[in-house]
Coordinates of N, CA and C in Angstrom, one line a residue:
X1 N 12.3 -6.5 -15.2 CA 10.9 -7.0 -15.3 C 10.0 -6.1 -16.1
X2 N 10.1 -4.8 -16.0 CA 9.3 -3.9 -16.8 C 9.5 -4.1 -18.3
X3 N 10.8 -4.4 -18.6 CA 11.1 -4.6 -20.0 C 10.2 -5.7 -20.6
X4 N 10.1 -6.8 -19.8 CA 9.4 -8.0 -20.3 C 7.9 -7.6 -20.4
X5 N 7.4 -6.8 -19.4 CA 6.0 -6.4 -19.4 C 5.6 -5.6 -20.7
X6 N 6.5 -4.6 -20.9 CA 6.3 -3.7 -22.1 C 6.4 -4.5 -23.4
X7 N 7.4 -5.4 -23.4 CA 7.6 -6.2 -24.7 C 6.3 -7.1 -24.9
X8 N 5.8 -7.7 -23.8 CA 4.6 -8.5 -23.9 C 3.4 -7.7 -24.4
X9 N 3.2 -6.5 -23.9 CA 2.1 -5.7 -24.3 C 2.2 -5.3 -25.7
X10 N 3.4 -4.9 -26.2 CA 3.6 -4.5 -27.6 C 3.3 -5.7 -28.5
X11 N 3.9 -6.9 -28.1 CA 3.7 -8.1 -29.0 C 2.2 -8.5 -29.0
X12 N 1.6 -8.4 -27.9 CA 0.2 -8.8 -27.8 C -0.7 -7.8 -28.7
X13 N -0.4 -6.5 -28.7 CA -1.1 -5.6 -29.5 C -0.9 -5.9 -31.0
X14 N 0.3 -6.1 -31.4 CA 0.6 -6.4 -32.8 C -0.1 -7.7 -33.2
X15 N 0.0 -8.7 -32.4 CA -0.7 -10.0 -32.7 C -2.2 -9.9 -32.8
X16 N -2.8 -9.2 -31.8 CA -4.2 -9.0 -31.8 C -4.6 -8.1 -33.1
X17 N -3.9 -7.1 -33.4 CA -4.2 -6.3 -34.6 C -4.1 -7.1 -35.8
X18 N -3.1 -8.0 -35.9 CA -3.0 -8.9 -37.1 C -4.2 -9.8 -37.2
X19 N -4.6 -10.4 -36.1 CA -5.7 -11.4 -36.2 C -7.0 -10.7 -36.4
X20 N -7.2 -9.5 -36.1 CA -8.5 -8.8 -36.2 C -8.5 -7.9 -37.5
X21 N -7.4 -8.0 -38.3 CA -7.3 -7.2 -39.5 C -7.2 -5.7 -39.2
X22 N -6.6 -5.3 -38.1 CA -6.5 -3.9 -37.7 C -5.0 -3.5 -37.6
X23 N -4.1 -4.2 -38.3 CA -2.7 -3.9 -38.2 C -2.4 -2.5 -38.7
X24 N -3.2 -2.0 -39.7 CA -3.0 -0.6 -40.1 C -3.2 0.4 -39.0
X25 N -4.3 0.1 -38.2 CA -4.7 1.0 -37.1 C -3.6 0.9 -36.0
X26 N -3.0 -0.3 -35.8 CA -1.9 -0.4 -34.9 C -0.7 0.4 -35.3
X27 N -0.4 0.3 -36.6 CA 0.8 1.1 -37.2 C 0.5 2.6 -37.0
X28 N -0.7 3.0 -37.4 CA -1.0 4.5 -37.3 C -0.9 5.0 -35.8
X29 N -1.4 4.1 -34.9 CA -1.4 4.5 -33.5 C 0.0 4.6 -33.0
X30 N 0.9 3.7 -33.5 CA 2.3 3.8 -33.0 C 3.0 5.0 -33.5
X31 N 2.7 5.4 -34.8 CA 3.3 6.6 -35.4 C 2.8 7.8 -34.7
X32 N 1.5 7.9 -34.5 CA 0.9 9.1 -33.9 C 1.4 9.2 -32.4
X33 N 1.5 8.1 -31.7 CA 1.9 8.2 -30.3 C 3.4 8.6 -30.2
X34 N 4.2 8.2 -31.2 CA 5.6 8.6 -31.2 C 5.7 10.1 -31.4
X35 N 4.9 10.7 -32.3 CA 4.8 12.1 -32.5 C 4.4 12.9 -31.2
X36 N 3.3 12.3 -30.6 CA 2.8 13.0 -29.4 C 3.8 12.9 -28.2
X37 N 4.6 11.8 -28.2 CA 5.6 11.6 -27.1 C 6.7 12.7 -27.3
X38 N 7.1 12.9 -28.5 CA 8.1 14.0 -28.7 C 7.6 15.3 -28.4
X39 N 6.4 15.6 -28.8 CA 5.8 16.9 -28.4 C 5.6 17.1 -26.9
X40 N 5.2 16.0 -26.2 CA 5.0 16.1 -24.8 C 6.4 16.3 -24.1
X41 N 7.4 15.7 -24.6 CA 8.7 15.8 -24.0 C 9.2 17.3 -24.1
X42 N 9.0 17.9 -25.3 CA 9.4 19.3 -25.5 C 8.6 20.2 -24.6
X43 N 7.3 20.0 -24.4 CA 6.5 20.8 -23.5 C 7.0 20.6 -22.1
X44 N 7.2 19.4 -21.6 CA 7.7 19.1 -20.3 C 9.1 19.7 -20.0
X45 N 9.9 19.6 -21.0 CA 11.3 20.2 -20.9 C 11.2 21.7 -20.6
X46 N 10.3 22.4 -21.3 CA 10.2 23.8 -21.1 C 9.6 24.1 -19.7
X47 N 8.6 23.3 -19.3 CA 8.0 23.5 -18.0 C 9.0 23.3 -16.8
X48 N 9.7 22.2 -17.0 CA 10.7 21.8 -15.9 C 11.8 22.8 -15.9
X49 N 12.3 23.3 -17.1 CA 13.3 24.3 -17.1 C 12.9 25.6 -16.4
X50 N 11.6 26.0 -16.6 CA 11.1 27.1 -15.9 C 11.2 26.9 -14.4
X51 N 10.7 25.8 -13.9 CA 10.6 25.6 -12.4 C 11.9 25.3 -11.8
X52 N 12.8 24.6 -12.5 CA 14.1 24.3 -12.0 C 14.9 25.7 -11.9
X53 N 14.7 26.5 -12.9 CA 15.3 27.9 -12.8 C 14.8 28.7 -11.6
X54 N 13.5 28.6 -11.4 CA 12.9 29.3 -10.2 C 13.5 28.7 -8.9
X55 N 13.7 27.4 -8.9 CA 14.3 26.8 -7.7 C 15.7 27.2 -7.5
X56 N 16.4 27.4 -8.6 CA 17.8 27.9 -8.4 C 17.8 29.3 -7.9
X57 N 16.9 30.2 -8.4 CA 16.8 31.5 -7.9 C 16.4 31.5 -6.4
X58 N 15.4 30.7 -6.1 CA 15.0 30.6 -4.7 C 16.2 30.1 -3.8
X59 N 17.0 29.2 -4.3 CA 18.1 28.7 -3.5 C 19.2 29.8 -3.4
X60 N 19.5 30.5 -4.5 CA 20.5 31.6 -4.4 C 20.0 32.7 -3.5
X61 N 18.7 33.0 -3.4 CA 18.2 34.1 -2.6 C 18.1 33.7 -1.1
X62 N 18.3 32.4 -0.8 CA 18.3 32.0 0.6 C 16.9 31.4 1.0
X63 N 15.9 31.5 0.1 CA 14.6 31.0 0.4 C 14.6 29.5 0.7
X64 N 15.3 28.7 -0.1 CA 15.3 27.3 0.1 C 16.0 27.0 1.5
X65 N 17.0 27.8 1.8 CA 17.7 27.6 3.1 C 16.7 27.8 4.2
X66 N 15.9 28.9 4.1 CA 15.0 29.2 5.2 C 13.9 28.1 5.3
X67 N 13.4 27.6 4.1 CA 12.4 26.6 4.1 C 13.0 25.3 4.7
X68 N 14.3 25.0 4.4 CA 14.9 23.8 4.9 C 15.0 23.9 6.4
X69 N 15.4 25.0 6.9 CA 15.5 25.2 8.4 C 14.1 25.1 9.0
X70 N 13.1 25.6 8.3 CA 11.8 25.6 8.8 C 11.2 24.2 9.0
X71 N 11.6 23.3 8.2 CA 11.0 21.9 8.3 C 11.8 21.0 9.1
X72 N 12.9 21.5 9.7 CA 13.8 20.6 10.5 C 13.0 19.9 11.7
X73 N 12.1 20.6 12.4 CA 11.3 19.9 13.4 C 10.6 18.7 12.9
X74 N 10.0 18.8 11.6 CA 9.4 17.7 11.0 C 10.4 16.6 10.7
X75 N 11.5 17.0 10.2 CA 12.6 16.0 9.9 C 13.0 15.2 11.1
X76 N 13.2 16.0 12.2 CA 13.5 15.4 13.5 C 12.4 14.4 14.0
X77 N 11.2 14.8 13.8 CA 10.1 13.9 14.2 C 10.0 12.6 13.4
X78 N 10.3 12.7 12.1 CA 10.2 11.6 11.2 C 11.5 10.7 11.2
X79 N 12.6 11.4 11.4 CA 13.9 10.7 11.4 C 14.7 11.0 12.7
X80 N 14.2 10.5 13.8 CA 14.9 10.8 15.1 C 16.3 10.2 15.2
X81 N 16.6 9.2 14.4 CA 17.9 8.5 14.5 C 19.0 9.2 13.6
X82 N 18.6 10.2 12.8 CA 19.6 10.8 12.0 C 20.2 12.0 12.8
X83 N 21.5 12.0 12.9 CA 22.2 13.2 13.7 C 21.8 14.5 13.0
X84 N 21.7 15.5 13.9 CA 21.3 16.9 13.4 C 22.1 17.4 12.4
X85 N 23.4 17.2 12.4 CA 24.4 17.8 11.4 C 24.6 16.9 10.2
X86 N 24.0 15.8 10.1 CA 24.2 14.9 9.0 C 23.7 15.4 7.7
X87 N 24.4 15.2 6.6 CA 24.1 15.8 5.3 C 22.8 15.2 4.8
X88 N 22.4 14.0 5.2 CA 21.2 13.4 4.8 C 20.0 14.2 5.1
X89 N 20.0 14.9 6.2 CA 18.9 15.8 6.6 C 18.7 16.9 5.5
X90 N 19.7 17.5 5.0 CA 19.6 18.5 4.0 C 19.0 18.0 2.7
X91 N 19.5 16.8 2.3 CA 19.0 16.3 1.0 C 17.5 15.9 1.2
X92 N 17.2 15.3 2.3 CA 15.8 14.9 2.6 C 14.9 16.2 2.5
X93 N 15.4 17.2 3.2 CA 14.6 18.5 3.2 C 14.4 19.1 1.8
X94 N 15.5 19.1 1.0 CA 15.4 19.6 -0.3 C 14.4 18.8 -1.2
X95 N 14.4 17.5 -1.0 CA 13.5 16.6 -1.7 C 12.1 16.8 -1.3
X96 N 11.8 17.0 0.0 CA 10.4 17.2 0.4 C 9.9 18.6 -0.1
X97 N 10.8 19.6 -0.1 CA 10.4 20.9 -0.5 C 10.0 20.9 -2.0
X98 N 10.9 20.2 -2.8 CA 10.6 20.1 -4.2 C 9.3 19.4 -4.5
X99 N 9.1 18.3 -3.7 CA 7.9 17.5 -3.9 C 6.6 18.4 -3.6
X100 N 6.7 19.1 -2.5 CA 5.6 20.0 -2.1 C 5.3 21.0 -3.1
X101 N 6.3 21.5 -3.8 CA 6.1 22.5 -4.9 C 5.7 21.8 -6.2
X102 N 5.6 20.5 -6.2 CA 5.1 19.8 -7.4 C 6.2 19.5 -8.4
X103 N 7.5 19.7 -8.0 CA 8.5 19.5 -9.0 C 9.1 18.1 -9.0
X104 N 8.2 17.1 -9.4 CA 8.5 15.7 -9.3 C 9.9 15.3 -9.9
X105 N 10.2 15.8 -11.1 CA 11.5 15.5 -11.7 C 12.6 16.2 -11.1
X106 N 12.4 17.5 -10.6 CA 13.5 18.3 -10.1 C 13.9 17.7 -8.7
X107 N 13.1 17.0 -8.0 CA 13.4 16.5 -6.7 C 14.2 15.2 -6.8
X108 N 14.3 14.6 -7.9 CA 15.0 13.3 -8.1 C 16.4 13.3 -7.6
X109 N 17.2 14.3 -8.1 CA 18.7 14.3 -7.7 C 18.8 14.4 -6.2
X110 N 18.0 15.2 -5.5 CA 18.1 15.3 -4.0 C 17.7 14.0 -3.4
X111 N 16.7 13.3 -4.0 CA 16.3 12.0 -3.4 C 17.4 11.0 -3.5
X112 N 18.1 10.9 -4.7 CA 19.2 10.0 -4.8 C 20.3 10.3 -3.9
X113 N 20.6 11.6 -3.7 CA 21.7 12.0 -2.8 C 21.3 11.6 -1.4
X114 N 20.0 11.7 -1.0 CA 19.5 11.4 0.3 C 19.7 9.9 0.6
X115 N 19.4 9.1 -0.4 CA 19.6 7.6 -0.3 C 21.0 7.2 -0.1
X116 N 21.9 7.9 -0.9 CA 23.3 7.6 -0.7 C 23.8 8.0 0.7
X117 N 23.3 9.2 1.1 CA 23.8 9.7 2.5 C 23.2 8.7 3.6
X118 N 22.0 8.2 3.4 CA 21.5 7.3 4.4 C 22.2 6.0 4.4
X119 N 22.7 5.5 3.2 CA 23.5 4.3 3.1 C 24.8 4.5 3.8
X120 N 25.4 5.7 3.6 CA 26.7 6.0 4.3 C 26.5 6.1 5.8
X121 N 25.4 6.6 6.2 CA 25.1 6.6 7.6 C 25.0 5.2 8.2
X122 N 24.4 4.3 7.5 CA 24.3 2.9 8.0 C 25.7 2.3 8.0
X123 N 26.5 2.6 7.0 CA 27.9 2.1 7.0 C 28.6 2.6 8.2
X124 N 28.5 3.9 8.5 CA 29.1 4.4 9.7 C 28.7 3.7 11.0
X125 N 27.4 3.3 11.0 CA 26.9 2.6 12.2 C 27.3 1.2 12.2
X126 N 27.9 0.7 11.1 CA 28.3 -0.7 11.1 C 27.2 -1.7 10.9
X127 N 26.1 -1.2 10.2 CA 25.0 -2.1 10.0 C 25.3 -3.2 9.0
X128 N 24.8 -4.4 9.2 CA 25.1 -5.5 8.2 C 24.6 -5.1 6.8
X129 N 25.5 -5.4 5.8 CA 25.1 -5.2 4.5 C 25.6 -3.8 4.0
X130 N 26.1 -3.0 4.9 CA 26.6 -1.6 4.5 C 28.1 -1.4 4.7
X131 N 28.8 -2.5 5.1 CA 30.2 -2.3 5.4 C 31.0 -1.8 4.2
X132 N 30.6 -2.3 3.0 CA 31.3 -1.9 1.8 C 30.5 -0.9 0.9
X133 N 29.5 -0.3 1.5 CA 28.7 0.6 0.7 C 29.5 1.8 0.2
X134 N 30.5 2.2 0.9 CA 31.3 3.3 0.4 C 32.2 2.9 -0.7
X135 N 32.6 1.6 -0.9 CA 33.5 1.2 -1.9 C 32.8 0.9 -3.2
X136 N 31.7 0.2 -3.2 CA 31.0 -0.2 -4.4 C 29.7 0.5 -4.6
X137 N 29.3 1.3 -3.7 CA 28.0 2.1 -3.8 C 26.8 1.2 -3.8
X138 N 26.8 0.0 -3.5 CA 25.6 -0.9 -3.6 C 24.9 -0.9 -2.2
X139 N 23.6 -0.7 -2.3 CA 22.8 -0.8 -1.1 C 22.1 -2.1 -1.0
X140 N 22.4 -2.9 0.0 CA 21.8 -4.3 0.1 C 20.6 -4.4 1.0
X141 N 20.5 -3.5 2.0 CA 19.4 -3.6 2.9 C 18.8 -2.2 3.1
X142 N 17.5 -2.1 3.0 CA 16.8 -0.8 3.2 C 16.7 -0.6 4.7
X143 N 17.3 0.5 5.1 CA 17.2 0.9 6.5 C 15.9 1.4 6.9
X144 N 15.6 1.6 8.2 CA 14.4 2.2 8.6 C 14.2 3.6 8.1
X145 N 15.2 4.4 8.1 CA 15.2 5.7 7.5 C 14.9 5.8 6.0
X146 N 15.5 4.8 5.3 CA 15.3 4.7 3.9 C 13.8 4.4 3.6
X147 N 13.2 3.5 4.3 CA 11.8 3.1 4.1 C 10.9 4.3 4.4
X148 N 11.2 5.0 5.5 CA 10.4 6.2 5.8 C 10.5 7.2 4.8
X149 N 11.7 7.5 4.3 CA 11.9 8.5 3.3 C 11.2 8.2 2.0
X150 N 11.3 6.9 1.6 CA 10.6 6.5 0.4 C 9.1 6.6 0.5
X151 N 8.5 6.3 1.6 CA 7.1 6.4 1.8 C 6.7 7.9 1.8
X152 N 7.4 8.7 2.4 CA 7.1 10.2 2.4 C 7.3 10.7 1.0
X153 N 8.3 10.2 0.3 CA 8.5 10.7 -1.1 C 7.3 10.4 -2.0
X154 N 6.8 9.2 -1.9 CA 5.7 8.7 -2.8 C 4.4 9.4 -2.4
X155 N 4.2 9.6 -1.1 CA 2.9 10.2 -0.7 C 2.9 11.7 -0.5
X156 N 4.0 12.3 -0.9 CA 4.2 13.7 -0.6 C 3.0 14.7 -0.9
X157 N 2.8 15.6 0.0 CA 1.9 16.7 -0.2 C 2.4 17.5 -1.4
X158 N 1.4 17.9 -2.3 CA 1.8 18.8 -3.5 C 0.8 19.9 -3.5
X159 N 1.4 21.1 -3.4 CA 0.6 22.3 -3.5 C 0.4 22.7 -4.9
X160 N 1.3 22.5 -5.8 CA 1.2 22.9 -7.2 C 1.6 21.7 -8.0
X161 N 0.7 20.8 -8.5 CA 1.1 19.6 -9.3 C 1.5 20.0 -10.7
X162 N 2.7 20.5 -10.8 CA 3.2 21.1 -12.1 C 3.1 20.1 -13.3
X163 N 3.5 18.8 -13.0 CA 3.5 17.8 -14.1 C 2.1 17.6 -14.6
X164 N 1.1 17.4 -13.7 CA -0.2 17.1 -14.1 C -0.9 18.3 -14.8
X165 N -0.5 19.5 -14.4 CA -1.1 20.7 -15.1 C -0.5 20.7 -16.5
X166 N 0.8 20.4 -16.7 CA 1.4 20.5 -18.0 C 0.8 19.4 -18.9
X167 N 0.6 18.2 -18.3 CA -0.1 17.1 -19.1 C -1.5 17.5 -19.6
X168 N -2.3 18.1 -18.7 CA -3.6 18.5 -19.0 C -3.6 19.5 -20.1
X169 N -2.7 20.5 -20.0 CA -2.6 21.5 -21.0 C -2.2 21.0 -22.3
X170 N -1.3 20.0 -22.3 CA -0.8 19.4 -23.6 C -2.0 18.7 -24.3
X171 N -2.9 18.1 -23.5 CA -3.9 17.3 -24.2 C -5.2 18.1 -24.2
X172 N -5.2 19.4 -24.2 CA -6.3 20.2 -24.5 C -7.3 20.5 -23.4
X173 N -6.9 20.4 -22.2 CA -7.9 20.6 -21.1 C -8.3 22.1 -21.1
X174 N -9.6 22.3 -20.8 CA -10.1 23.7 -20.8 C -9.6 24.5 -19.6
X175 N -9.4 23.8 -18.5 CA -8.9 24.4 -17.3 C -7.8 23.5 -16.7
X176 N -6.6 23.6 -17.1 CA -5.6 22.6 -16.6 C -5.3 22.8 -15.1
X177 N -5.5 24.0 -14.6 CA -5.2 24.2 -13.1 C -6.3 23.7 -12.2
X178 N -7.4 23.2 -12.8 CA -8.5 22.7 -12.0 C -8.1 21.5 -11.1
X179 N -7.0 20.9 -11.4 CA -6.5 19.7 -10.6 C -5.9 20.1 -9.3
X180 N -5.6 21.4 -9.1 CA -4.9 21.8 -7.9 C -5.6 21.5 -6.6
X181 N -6.9 21.9 -6.5 CA -7.6 21.6 -5.2 C -7.7 20.1 -4.9
X182 N -8.2 19.3 -5.9 CA -8.2 17.9 -5.6 C -6.9 17.3 -5.3
X183 N -5.8 17.8 -6.0 CA -4.5 17.2 -5.7 C -4.0 17.5 -4.3
X184 N -4.3 18.8 -3.9 CA -3.9 19.1 -2.5 C -4.6 18.2 -1.5
X185 N -6.0 18.1 -1.7 CA -6.8 17.2 -0.8 C -6.3 15.8 -0.8
X186 N -6.0 15.2 -2.0 CA -5.6 13.8 -2.1 C -4.2 13.6 -1.4
X187 N -3.3 14.5 -1.8 CA -1.9 14.3 -1.3 C -1.8 14.7 0.2
X188 N -2.7 15.5 0.7 CA -2.8 15.8 2.1 C -3.2 14.6 2.9
X189 N -4.2 13.9 2.4 CA -4.6 12.6 3.0 C -3.5 11.6 3.0
X190 N -2.9 11.4 1.8 CA -1.9 10.4 1.6 C -0.7 10.7 2.5
X191 N -0.3 12.0 2.6 CA 0.8 12.3 3.5 C 0.5 12.0 5.0
X192 N -0.7 12.4 5.4 CA -1.1 12.1 6.8 C -1.1 10.6 7.1
X193 N -1.6 9.8 6.1 CA -1.6 8.4 6.2 C -0.1 7.8 6.3
X194 N 0.7 8.4 5.5 CA 2.1 8.0 5.5 C 2.8 8.3 6.8
X195 N 2.6 9.5 7.4 CA 3.2 9.8 8.7 C 2.7 8.9 9.8
X196 N 1.4 8.7 9.8 CA 0.8 7.8 10.8 C 1.4 6.4 10.7
X197 N 1.5 5.9 9.5 CA 2.0 4.5 9.2 C 3.4 4.4 9.7
X198 N 4.2 5.4 9.2 CA 5.7 5.3 9.6 C 5.9 5.4 11.1
X199 N 5.1 6.2 11.8 CA 5.3 6.3 13.3 C 4.8 5.0 14.0
X200 N 3.8 4.4 13.4 CA 3.3 3.1 14.0 C 4.3 2.1 13.8
X201 N 4.9 2.0 12.6 CA 5.9 1.0 12.3 C 7.2 1.2 13.2
X202 N 7.5 2.5 13.3 CA 8.7 2.9 14.1 C 8.5 2.4 15.6
X203 N 7.3 2.7 16.1 CA 7.0 2.3 17.5 C 7.0 0.8 17.6
X204 N 6.5 0.0 16.7 CA 6.5 -1.4 16.8 C 7.9 -2.0 16.6
X205 N 8.7 -1.4 15.8 CA 10.1 -1.9 15.7 C 10.9 -1.7 17.0
X206 N 10.6 -0.5 17.7 CA 11.3 -0.3 19.0 C 10.8 -1.3 20.0
X207 N 9.5 -1.7 20.0 CA 9.0 -2.6 20.9 C 9.6 -4.0 20.7

């Protein structure tokens, strides 16, 4: 669907530029944007390489393990139906920690692994639509835990919005880190709203 949306936007821009005699401006904007995109990708690659490296150091030093153990009460509160020793809890914890540290791209692998583990958990429970999840890897129905995890992932608290700081620096912001305080406030509210919503839905489903 997104492919059609982008194709329509590009075509509409070209057609509008042609009808308003601004096709040269459209061409220049396309070329300039392509150059900016490459430059931004190089910048973000360096930023993410730095933070992913720091995450690897933190994991090797045992810090990630301690943080993972520290948020287990929260994991149990949000995912009471996941067994304590299930691997999904570890992946969910790693994803939440990476999100809190603002490493949006770095948390993606743990998030995908968490979804796969939750699908396997549903298959082990014999839930409809998951009987063959282990054979073809297809997830047909979003479980309660999957929905909760997705909501928490989207609304996650961020202490250091690394991506936004890098974007602001790339485009010439005088104080790129000025976004930190507003980001903490906004994501704190969104995270609280997500927790309340998930628990209300969980209680209504039980009823």
